[in-house]
Short mmCIF file of C-alpha atoms in Angstrom, two decimals:
data_model
loop_
_atom_site.label_atom_id
_atom_site.label_comp_id
_atom_site.label_asym_id
_atom_site.label_seq_id
_atom_site.Cartn_x
_atom_site.Cartn_y
_atom_site.Cartn_z
CA UNK C 1 88.92 63.23 135.64
CA UNK C 2 90.86 63.02 132.38
CA UNK C 3 87.60 62.53 130.48
CA UNK C 4 86.16 65.62 132.12
CA UNK C 5 89.28 67.65 131.26
CA UNK C 6 89.08 66.50 127.64
CA UNK C 7 85.42 67.48 127.48
CA UNK C 8 86.21 70.91 128.89
CA UNK C 9 89.03 71.33 126.35
CA UNK C 10 86.75 70.36 123.47
CA UNK C 11 84.03 72.70 124.74
CA UNK C 12 86.55 75.54 125.03
CA UNK C 13 87.87 74.93 121.50
CA UNK C 14 84.33 74.75 120.14
CA UNK C 15 83.40 77.98 121.90
CA UNK C 16 86.49 79.84 120.67
CA UNK C 17 86.04 78.58 117.12
CA UNK C 18 82.36 79.48 117.10
CA UNK C 19 82.88 83.23 117.38
CA UNK C 20 85.43 83.17 114.57
CA UNK C 21 82.98 81.35 112.30
CA UNK C 22 80.26 83.75 113.38
CA UNK C 23 82.44 86.69 112.31
CA UNK C 24 82.80 85.34 108.76
CA UNK C 25 79.08 84.55 108.55
CA UNK C 26 78.11 88.01 109.74
CA UNK C 27 80.57 89.59 107.30
CA UNK C 28 78.41 88.26 104.49
CA UNK C 29 75.08 88.75 106.26
CA UNK C 30 75.81 92.43 107.00
CA UNK C 31 76.85 93.05 103.36
CA UNK C 32 80.26 94.28 104.45
CA UNK C 33 81.69 93.92 100.93
CA UNK C 34 79.18 96.47 99.60
CA UNK C 35 79.79 98.76 102.57
CA UNK C 36 83.55 98.55 101.96
CA UNK C 37 82.99 99.75 98.39
CA UNK C 38 80.99 102.71 99.71
CA UNK C 39 83.72 103.56 102.22
CA UNK C 40 86.38 103.33 99.49
CA UNK C 41 84.40 105.78 97.32
CA UNK C 42 84.12 108.34 100.13
CA UNK C 43 87.75 107.79 101.12
CA UNK C 44 89.00 108.51 97.61
CA UNK C 45 87.50 112.02 97.74
CA UNK C 46 88.39 112.74 101.37
CA UNK C 47 91.93 111.35 101.17
CA UNK C 48 93.51 114.63 100.04
CA UNK C 49 92.03 116.87 102.79
CA UNK C 50 92.72 114.22 105.42
CA UNK C 51 96.37 113.90 104.39
CA UNK C 52 96.71 117.69 104.31
CA UNK C 53 95.50 117.92 107.91
CA UNK C 54 97.67 114.98 109.03
CA UNK C 55 100.76 116.54 107.41
CA UNK C 56 99.93 119.89 108.99
CA UNK C 57 99.65 118.40 112.50
CA UNK C 58 102.72 116.18 112.13
CA UNK C 59 104.61 119.09 110.56
CA UNK C 60 104.39 121.03 113.83
CA UNK C 61 106.78 118.49 115.36
CA UNK C 62 109.00 117.34 112.49
CA UNK C 63 108.42 119.87 109.72
CA UNK C 64 106.22 119.56 106.66
CA UNK C 65 108.94 118.02 104.51
CA UNK C 66 109.67 115.18 106.95
CA UNK C 67 105.99 114.39 107.51
CA UNK C 68 105.22 114.55 103.79
CA UNK C 69 108.22 112.37 102.97
CA UNK C 70 107.20 109.73 105.54
CA UNK C 71 103.64 109.55 104.24
CA UNK C 72 104.59 109.39 100.59
CA UNK C 73 107.24 106.74 101.25
CA UNK C 74 104.51 104.54 102.77
CA UNK C 75 102.17 105.29 99.87
CA UNK C 76 104.95 104.48 97.39
CA UNK C 77 105.61 101.16 99.09
CA UNK C 78 101.91 100.28 99.04
CA UNK C 79 100.64 101.54 95.69
CA UNK C 80 103.68 101.82 93.44
CA UNK C 81 105.17 104.73 91.53
CA UNK C 82 102.20 105.96 89.48
CA UNK C 83 99.61 105.84 92.26
CA UNK C 84 102.02 107.45 94.73
CA UNK C 85 102.73 110.25 92.25
CA UNK C 86 98.99 110.75 91.75
CA UNK C 87 98.35 110.98 95.49
CA UNK C 88 101.25 113.39 95.89
CA UNK C 89 99.87 115.64 93.14
CA UNK C 90 96.39 115.62 94.70
CA UNK C 91 97.75 116.53 98.13
CA UNK C 92 99.95 119.30 96.72
CA UNK C 93 97.02 120.83 94.84
CA UNK C 94 94.79 120.63 97.92
CA UNK C 95 97.50 122.21 100.07
CA UNK C 96 98.01 124.98 97.50
CA UNK C 97 94.27 125.73 97.34
CA UNK C 98 94.08 125.89 101.13
CA UNK C 99 97.02 128.27 101.52
CA UNK C 100 94.98 131.39 100.75
CA UNK C 101 94.42 134.04 103.39
CA UNK C 102 91.47 135.74 105.04
CA UNK C 103 87.95 134.45 104.47
CA UNK C 104 89.18 132.01 101.82
CA UNK C 105 91.44 130.33 104.38
CA UNK C 106 88.54 129.90 106.82
CA UNK C 107 86.32 128.43 104.10
CA UNK C 108 89.13 126.13 102.95
CA UNK C 109 89.69 124.91 106.51
CA UNK C 110 85.95 124.24 106.95
CA UNK C 111 85.90 122.27 103.70
CA UNK C 112 88.99 120.37 104.79
CA UNK C 113 87.27 119.56 108.08
CA UNK C 114 84.15 118.24 106.37
CA UNK C 115 86.08 116.35 103.70
CA UNK C 116 88.54 114.77 106.11
CA UNK C 117 85.74 113.50 108.34
CA UNK C 118 83.65 112.07 105.48
CA UNK C 119 85.50 108.75 105.54
CA UNK C 120 85.00 108.31 109.27
CA UNK C 121 81.33 109.26 108.95
CA UNK C 122 80.81 106.50 106.37
CA UNK C 123 82.68 104.14 108.69
CA UNK C 124 80.32 105.16 111.49
CA UNK C 125 77.35 104.16 109.33
CA UNK C 126 78.88 100.77 108.51
CA UNK C 127 79.95 100.01 112.09
CA UNK C 128 76.51 100.97 113.39
CA UNK C 129 75.11 98.12 111.28
CA UNK C 130 77.61 95.69 112.80
CA UNK C 131 76.95 97.09 116.30
CA UNK C 132 73.29 98.20 116.27
CA UNK C 133 72.41 100.79 118.89
CA UNK C 134 69.89 99.43 121.42
CA UNK C 135 69.30 102.54 123.53
CA UNK C 136 67.25 105.56 122.52
CA UNK C 137 68.97 107.65 119.86
CA UNK C 138 69.59 111.36 120.13
CA UNK C 139 68.34 113.92 117.63
CA UNK C 140 69.70 113.84 114.10
CA UNK C 141 71.50 117.19 114.40
CA UNK C 142 73.20 116.24 117.68
CA UNK C 143 74.20 112.85 116.27
CA UNK C 144 75.62 114.46 113.12
CA UNK C 145 77.67 116.98 115.10
CA UNK C 146 78.90 114.21 117.41
CA UNK C 147 80.00 112.03 114.50
CA UNK C 148 81.81 114.93 112.82
CA UNK C 149 83.63 115.88 116.03
CA UNK C 150 84.65 112.29 116.68
CA UNK C 151 85.78 111.98 113.07
CA UNK C 152 87.88 115.12 113.36
CA UNK C 153 89.38 113.78 116.58
CA UNK C 154 90.27 110.55 114.80
CA UNK C 155 91.99 112.54 112.05
CA UNK C 156 94.12 114.13 114.75
CA UNK C 157 94.64 110.65 116.19
CA UNK C 158 95.98 109.46 112.84
CA UNK C 159 98.41 112.38 112.89
CA UNK C 160 99.48 111.45 116.42
CA UNK C 161 100.07 107.84 115.41
CA UNK C 162 102.12 109.06 112.46
CA UNK C 163 104.27 111.03 114.89
CA UNK C 164 104.66 107.98 117.13
CA UNK C 165 105.55 105.84 114.12
CA UNK C 166 108.16 108.36 112.98
CA UNK C 167 109.76 108.52 116.43
CA UNK C 168 109.77 104.76 116.96
CA UNK C 169 111.07 103.96 113.47
CA UNK C 170 113.89 106.46 113.86
CA UNK C 171 114.77 105.24 117.35
CA UNK C 172 114.71 101.55 116.41
CA UNK C 173 116.80 102.14 113.29
CA UNK C 174 119.37 104.18 115.23
CA UNK C 175 119.61 101.67 118.10
CA UNK C 176 119.83 98.74 115.68
CA UNK C 177 122.64 100.34 113.71
CA UNK C 178 124.45 101.28 116.94
CA UNK C 179 124.20 97.82 118.51
CA UNK C 180 124.61 95.49 115.57
CA UNK C 181 125.70 97.60 112.59
CA UNK C 182 126.01 95.39 109.51
CA UNK C 183 126.13 92.11 111.45
CA UNK C 184 123.49 89.40 110.91
CA UNK C 185 121.93 90.41 114.24
CA UNK C 186 120.43 93.44 112.53
CA UNK C 187 117.47 91.17 111.78
CA UNK C 188 116.48 91.57 115.45
CA UNK C 189 115.99 95.27 114.85
CA UNK C 190 113.95 94.55 111.74
CA UNK C 191 111.69 92.15 113.65
CA UNK C 192 111.30 94.70 116.43
CA UNK C 193 110.39 97.35 113.87
CA UNK C 194 107.79 94.99 112.38
CA UNK C 195 106.32 94.29 115.84
CA UNK C 196 106.10 98.01 116.62
CA UNK C 197 104.36 98.62 113.29
CA UNK C 198 101.82 95.90 114.08
CA UNK C 199 101.25 97.40 117.52
CA UNK C 200 100.64 100.88 116.10
CA UNK C 201 98.22 99.46 113.52
CA UNK C 202 96.38 97.44 116.17
CA UNK C 203 95.99 100.53 118.37
CA UNK C 204 94.75 102.59 115.40
CA UNK C 205 92.18 99.98 114.35
CA UNK C 206 91.10 99.41 117.95
CA UNK C 207 90.53 103.15 118.42
CA UNK C 208 88.33 103.22 115.32
CA UNK C 209 86.31 100.24 116.57
CA UNK C 210 86.02 101.75 120.04
CA UNK C 211 84.91 105.29 119.25
CA UNK C 212 83.17 105.20 115.86
CA UNK C 213 80.17 102.87 116.49
CA UNK C 214 77.09 104.36 118.13
CA UNK C 215 76.78 101.36 120.44
CA UNK C 216 79.17 101.08 123.41
CA UNK C 217 82.19 98.84 122.70
CA UNK C 218 84.56 97.63 125.42
CA UNK C 219 88.31 97.87 124.87
CA UNK C 220 88.75 94.09 125.06
CA UNK C 221 86.55 93.52 122.02
CA UNK C 222 87.99 96.55 120.21
CA UNK C 223 91.55 95.27 120.63
CA UNK C 224 90.47 91.82 119.43
CA UNK C 225 89.21 93.32 116.19
CA UNK C 226 92.20 95.67 116.01
CA UNK C 227 94.71 92.82 116.23
CA UNK C 228 92.87 90.79 113.58
CA UNK C 229 92.66 93.80 111.26
CA UNK C 230 96.33 94.73 111.84
CA UNK C 231 97.57 91.23 110.98
CA UNK C 232 95.37 90.98 107.88
CA UNK C 233 96.38 94.49 106.82
CA UNK C 234 100.11 93.74 107.16
CA UNK C 235 99.85 90.45 105.25
CA UNK C 236 97.58 91.95 102.60
CA UNK C 237 99.95 94.88 102.15
CA UNK C 238 102.74 92.55 101.05
CA UNK C 239 100.45 90.54 98.79
CA UNK C 240 99.01 93.69 97.24
CA UNK C 241 102.50 95.00 96.47
CA UNK C 242 103.40 91.70 94.79
CA UNK C 243 100.19 91.81 92.78
CA UNK C 244 100.90 95.33 91.53
CA UNK C 245 104.47 94.41 90.66
CA UNK C 246 103.49 91.44 88.48
CA UNK C 247 99.94 92.11 87.26
CA UNK C 248 100.51 95.50 85.63
CA UNK C 249 97.07 96.68 86.67
CA UNK C 250 97.92 100.39 86.47
CA UNK C 251 98.87 100.05 82.80
CA UNK C 252 95.66 98.21 81.89
CA UNK C 253 93.51 101.18 83.03
CA UNK C 254 95.55 103.75 81.13
CA UNK C 255 95.28 107.30 82.47
CA UNK C 256 92.95 106.13 85.27
CA UNK C 257 95.41 103.48 86.42
CA UNK C 258 96.55 105.35 89.53
CA UNK C 259 92.93 106.00 90.57
CA UNK C 260 92.02 102.33 90.02
CA UNK C 261 94.94 101.17 92.17
CA UNK C 262 94.02 103.67 94.88
CA UNK C 263 90.38 102.54 94.90
CA UNK C 264 91.40 98.89 95.11
CA UNK C 265 93.69 99.60 98.04
CA UNK C 266 91.04 101.64 99.85
CA UNK C 267 88.49 98.89 99.26
CA UNK C 268 90.84 96.27 100.69
CA UNK C 269 91.61 98.43 103.72
CA UNK C 270 87.91 99.05 104.41
CA UNK C 271 87.08 95.35 104.03
CA UNK C 272 89.87 94.42 106.47
CA UNK C 273 88.60 96.94 109.02
CA UNK C 274 85.01 95.70 108.72
CA UNK C 275 86.15 92.09 109.09
CA UNK C 276 88.02 93.08 112.24
CA UNK C 277 84.84 94.78 113.44
CA UNK C 278 82.91 91.56 112.87
CA UNK C 279 85.49 89.65 114.91
CA UNK C 280 85.18 92.21 117.71
CA UNK C 281 81.39 92.02 117.59
CA UNK C 282 81.44 88.21 117.64
CA UNK C 283 83.82 88.26 120.61
CA UNK C 284 81.53 90.63 122.46
CA UNK C 285 78.55 88.43 121.58
CA UNK C 286 80.37 85.47 123.11
CA UNK C 287 80.95 87.25 126.43
CA UNK C 288 77.54 88.92 126.56
CA UNK C 289 75.30 86.90 128.91
CA UNK C 290 72.37 87.63 126.59
CA UNK C 291 74.23 86.95 123.38
CA UNK C 292 76.25 83.78 123.92
CA UNK C 293 73.22 81.55 123.54
CA UNK C 294 73.90 81.18 119.84
CA UNK C 295 75.98 78.13 120.79
CA UNK C 296 72.87 76.27 122.00
CA UNK C 297 71.05 73.84 119.76
CA UNK C 298 67.58 75.31 120.32
CA UNK C 299 66.34 78.74 119.33
CA UNK C 300 65.13 80.03 122.66
CA UNK C 301 65.26 83.84 122.76
CA UNK C 302 68.37 85.25 124.40
CA UNK C 303 68.01 86.28 128.02
CA UNK C 304 64.82 84.29 128.74
CA UNK C 305 64.35 82.75 132.15
CA UNK C 306 63.76 79.35 130.60
CA UNK C 307 67.15 79.41 128.88
CA UNK C 308 68.75 80.58 132.11
CA UNK C 309 67.27 77.57 133.90
CA UNK C 310 68.53 75.28 131.15
CA UNK C 311 72.02 76.78 131.29
CA UNK C 312 72.16 76.50 135.07
CA UNK C 313 71.08 72.88 134.85
CA UNK C 314 73.65 72.12 132.16
CA UNK C 315 76.42 73.84 134.13
CA UNK C 316 75.92 71.48 137.07
CA UNK C 317 76.69 68.37 135.03
CA UNK C 318 79.88 66.81 136.42
CA UNK C 319 81.60 63.49 136.87
CA UNK C 320 79.66 62.71 140.05
CA UNK C 321 77.55 59.72 140.87
CA UNK C 322 74.89 58.25 138.60
CA UNK C 323 72.13 59.70 140.76
CA UNK C 324 73.58 63.18 140.46
CA UNK C 325 73.85 62.83 136.69
CA UNK C 326 70.25 61.60 136.51
CA UNK C 327 69.15 64.60 138.54
CA UNK C 328 71.09 66.93 136.26
CA UNK C 329 69.50 65.29 133.23
CA UNK C 330 66.06 65.80 134.75
CA UNK C 331 66.87 69.46 135.40
CA UNK C 332 68.05 69.88 131.82
CA UNK C 333 64.87 68.24 130.53
CA UNK C 334 62.80 70.54 132.74
CA UNK C 335 64.71 73.49 131.38
CA UNK C 336 64.05 72.39 127.80
CA UNK C 337 60.34 71.96 128.54
CA UNK C 338 60.27 75.41 130.11
CA UNK C 339 62.08 76.76 127.05
CA UNK C 340 59.49 75.18 124.75
CA UNK C 341 56.69 76.73 126.80
CA UNK C 342 58.45 80.09 126.68
CA UNK C 343 58.75 79.89 122.88
CA UNK C 344 55.07 79.01 122.55
CA UNK C 345 54.03 81.96 124.71
CA UNK C 346 56.19 84.35 122.67
CA UNK C 347 54.89 83.00 119.37
CA UNK C 348 51.16 82.76 120.30
CA UNK C 349 50.49 85.24 123.13
CA UNK C 350 46.70 85.43 122.71
CA UNK C 351 46.35 81.66 122.44
CA UNK C 352 48.42 81.29 125.60
CA UNK C 353 46.16 83.76 127.42
CA UNK C 354 43.05 81.82 126.35
CA UNK C 355 44.58 78.53 127.44
CA UNK C 356 45.55 80.01 130.80
CA UNK C 357 42.03 81.40 131.28
CA UNK C 358 40.47 78.04 130.36
CA UNK C 359 42.75 76.21 132.75
CA UNK C 360 41.85 78.67 135.51
CA UNK C 361 38.10 78.16 134.91
CA UNK C 362 38.55 74.38 134.91
CA UNK C 363 40.46 74.43 138.19
CA UNK C 364 37.86 76.76 139.72
CA UNK C 365 35.02 74.42 138.76
CA UNK C 366 36.87 71.37 140.10
CA UNK C 367 37.62 73.09 143.41
CA UNK C 368 34.00 74.29 143.66
CA UNK C 369 32.65 70.78 143.11
CA UNK C 370 35.03 69.40 145.70
CA UNK C 371 33.92 71.96 148.28
CA UNK C 372 30.23 71.22 147.52
CA UNK C 373 30.71 67.49 147.98
CA UNK C 374 32.53 68.07 151.26
CA UNK C 375 29.73 70.29 152.63
CA UNK C 376 27.06 67.65 151.73
CA UNK C 377 29.03 64.95 153.51
CA UNK C 378 29.25 67.15 156.63
CA UNK C 379 25.46 67.58 156.66
#
């Protein structure tokens, strides 16, 4: 019994490790690094309109100054003084250009809508490569409108998460100061604030992985990728801040230093999100009854009846008697032979048809000769 438990434990560890390794392999196979660069390029030009809309929505609840201060404090902590000042200038100019009235205001809002959703549209393209759509696609116009509406909804979702983050940060800080003040126990409040930040990030990334791909994604897989992306994002944020503080990258690029820092940060964020998407896709592949066959040693096509027979035979192997194990081995061998036959039929369909026809003619001739010999004996 202990041997069986150890085997089950090893099989479980191997299965859980396999989908993590698959995620890293698919990250390279799907060219996610190149797609992250494309997303960073689009994000750099849609960042200003997106932040303008987020500040506008969050400003309805807390005022424009509070929302703008919260966003720029995060940007300052991530990108440093020069990049944060550059982002602040871009947002102020975009907000000033969109504050006109009449027809100009409508046109500015439409341009803000298109610009703010450009990043999410490029994310949709990348995630559709990671999760390819298997069902019939809708028309191009309908798909474009759908993606833009979902992207706009996600912009509003970012604003909502900013509101939640503001409320939770304020509440946790107030409660921590009220309970512990300047005592060493204030670290509990700091840890709680860190956990809440991770939770908000995980929900945000999971929402992107759930709603942006064209293929259906279950929440379980989306949250798996969201948690991975949130942890990597939080760790990378600290490392990126240390790198900027000691490398002096902004100074090496001169006047374009703030833009270079911003592009690097956007590239890192996009790469983290795509890696989380690969983890979510690999997790879904593991639980998909047609997709988990990648753990098998042979290359039988997923979902074939031969592989199903082999899996059913393998699942019956237990610590029973020798006869039962021999029977299970025979069933597994039969399943492998059926799998080999299935692969041959898929690879050479016409040859298989000719072989089947020849076998049928041979059996017909043998049966006919047997019947003729029997009739002569009767006479």
